[in-house]
Short mmCIF file of the C-alpha atoms (twelve columns), coordinates in Angstrom:
data_MODEL
# 
_entry.id   MODEL 
# 
loop_
_atom_site.group_PDB 
_atom_site.id 
_atom_site.type_symbol 
_atom_site.label_atom_id 
_atom_site.label_alt_id 
_atom_site.label_comp_id 
_atom_site.label_asym_id 
_atom_site.label_seq_id 
_atom_site.Cartn_x 
_atom_site.Cartn_y 
_atom_site.Cartn_z 
_atom_site.pdbx_PDB_model_num 
ATOM 1  C CA . MET A 1  0.821   -8.021  -10.693 1 
ATOM 2  C CA . LYS A 2  2.767   -5.020  -9.446  1 
ATOM 3  C CA . LYS A 3  3.893   -3.439  -6.216  1 
ATOM 4  C CA . LEU A 4  1.766   -0.841  -4.448  1 
ATOM 5  C CA . ILE A 5  4.616   1.664   -4.786  1 
ATOM 6  C CA . ASP A 6  4.324   1.417   -8.609  1 
ATOM 7  C CA . LEU A 7  0.817   2.889   -8.688  1 
ATOM 8  C CA . LYS A 8  0.506   6.598   -9.463  1 
ATOM 9  C CA . LYS A 9  -1.830  9.198   -7.976  1 
ATOM 10 C CA . ASP A 10 -5.532  8.397   -8.538  1 
ATOM 11 C CA . GLN A 11 -4.795  4.839   -9.714  1 
ATOM 12 C CA . SER A 12 -6.653  1.994   -8.048  1 
ATOM 13 C CA . GLY A 13 -5.860  -1.637  -7.449  1 
ATOM 14 C CA . LYS A 14 -6.757  -4.664  -5.398  1 
ATOM 15 C CA . VAL A 15 -4.370  -6.113  -2.813  1 
ATOM 16 C CA . VAL A 16 -3.336  -9.594  -3.958  1 
ATOM 17 C CA . SER A 17 -0.675  -10.512 -1.404  1 
ATOM 18 C CA . ILE A 18 1.495   -9.124  1.368   1 
ATOM 19 C CA . GLU A 19 5.074   -10.349 1.507   1 
ATOM 20 C CA . GLY A 20 7.173   -10.315 4.633   1 
ATOM 21 C CA . ASP A 21 7.562   -11.797 8.075   1 
ATOM 22 C CA . SER A 22 4.553   -12.498 10.284  1 
ATOM 23 C CA . ARG A 23 5.042   -9.289  12.287  1 
ATOM 24 C CA . PHE A 24 4.886   -7.128  9.139   1 
ATOM 25 C CA . VAL A 25 1.893   -9.000  7.707   1 
ATOM 26 C CA . SER A 26 0.077   -8.749  11.049  1 
ATOM 27 C CA . ARG A 27 0.678   -5.005  11.260  1 
ATOM 28 C CA . ILE A 28 -0.456  -4.317  7.696   1 
ATOM 29 C CA . THR A 29 -3.572  -6.456  7.979   1 
ATOM 30 C CA . SER A 30 -4.473  -4.854  11.319  1 
ATOM 31 C CA . ILE A 31 -4.701  -1.432  9.639   1 
ATOM 32 C CA . GLY A 32 -7.121  -2.831  7.082   1 
ATOM 33 C CA . LEU A 33 -4.976  -3.783  4.103   1 
ATOM 34 C CA . THR A 34 -5.892  -7.401  3.472   1 
ATOM 35 C CA . PRO A 35 -5.886  -9.493  0.284   1 
ATOM 36 C CA . GLY A 36 -8.950  -8.562  -1.753  1 
ATOM 37 C CA . CYS A 37 -9.061  -5.003  -0.388  1 
ATOM 38 C CA . ASP A 38 -9.528  -2.213  -2.973  1 
ATOM 39 C CA . VAL A 39 -7.040  0.675   -2.669  1 
ATOM 40 C CA . THR A 40 -6.720  4.078   -4.341  1 
ATOM 41 C CA . ILE A 41 -3.514  6.110   -4.326  1 
ATOM 42 C CA . VAL A 42 -4.067  9.625   -2.987  1 
ATOM 43 C CA . LYS A 43 -0.436  10.762  -3.009  1 
ATOM 44 C CA . ASN A 44 2.745   9.120   -4.255  1 
ATOM 45 C CA . GLU A 45 5.717   11.461  -4.190  1 
ATOM 46 C CA . LYS A 46 9.372   10.496  -4.003  1 
ATOM 47 C CA . ARG A 47 10.830  10.311  -0.507  1 
ATOM 48 C CA . ARG A 48 7.446   10.858  1.107   1 
ATOM 49 C CA . PRO A 49 4.973   8.465   2.683   1 
ATOM 50 C CA . LEU A 50 2.476   6.995   0.237   1 
ATOM 51 C CA . LEU A 51 -1.109  7.976   1.047   1 
ATOM 52 C CA . VAL A 52 -3.629  5.242   0.306   1 
ATOM 53 C CA . PHE A 53 -7.411  5.313   0.625   1 
ATOM 54 C CA . ALA A 54 -8.821  1.910   1.589   1 
ATOM 55 C CA . ARG A 55 -11.935 0.806   3.492   1 
ATOM 56 C CA . ASP A 56 -13.059 4.441   4.012   1 
ATOM 57 C CA . THR A 57 -9.741  5.240   5.703   1 
ATOM 58 C CA . MET A 58 -6.656  7.224   4.706   1 
ATOM 59 C CA . ILE A 59 -3.475  5.235   5.398   1 
ATOM 60 C CA . ALA A 60 0.133   6.479   5.221   1 
ATOM 61 C CA . LEU A 61 2.783   3.871   4.396   1 
ATOM 62 C CA . ASN A 62 6.499   4.260   3.841   1 
ATOM 63 C CA . SER A 63 7.959   3.182   0.505   1 
ATOM 64 C CA . LYS A 64 9.670   0.063   1.911   1 
ATOM 65 C CA . GLU A 65 6.312   -1.206  3.146   1 
ATOM 66 C CA . CYS A 66 4.684   -0.491  -0.213  1 
ATOM 67 C CA . GLU A 67 7.288   -2.565  -2.038  1 
ATOM 68 C CA . ARG A 68 6.054   -5.671  -0.171  1 
ATOM 69 C CA . ILE A 69 2.357   -5.209  -0.943  1 
ATOM 70 C CA . MET A 70 1.366   -6.691  -4.313  1 
ATOM 71 C CA . VAL A 71 -1.655  -5.363  -6.228  1 
ATOM 72 C CA . GLU A 72 -3.443  -6.031  -9.508  1 
# 
């Protein structure tokens, strides 16, 4: 298991868990990132938002958020 931030461009994974307080988990799941969801990294550059493609939607997440989303 690794963090979402560890995936490189064009790599895919499946969300296993989301770590954090209930407000963070609620926000992330409301945008479609739930355990079991397949994700593909579109862009992962240092000091930039991470662009993720999931559920036919492009999602931008900051690096702190991506460190709390575990994938396999």
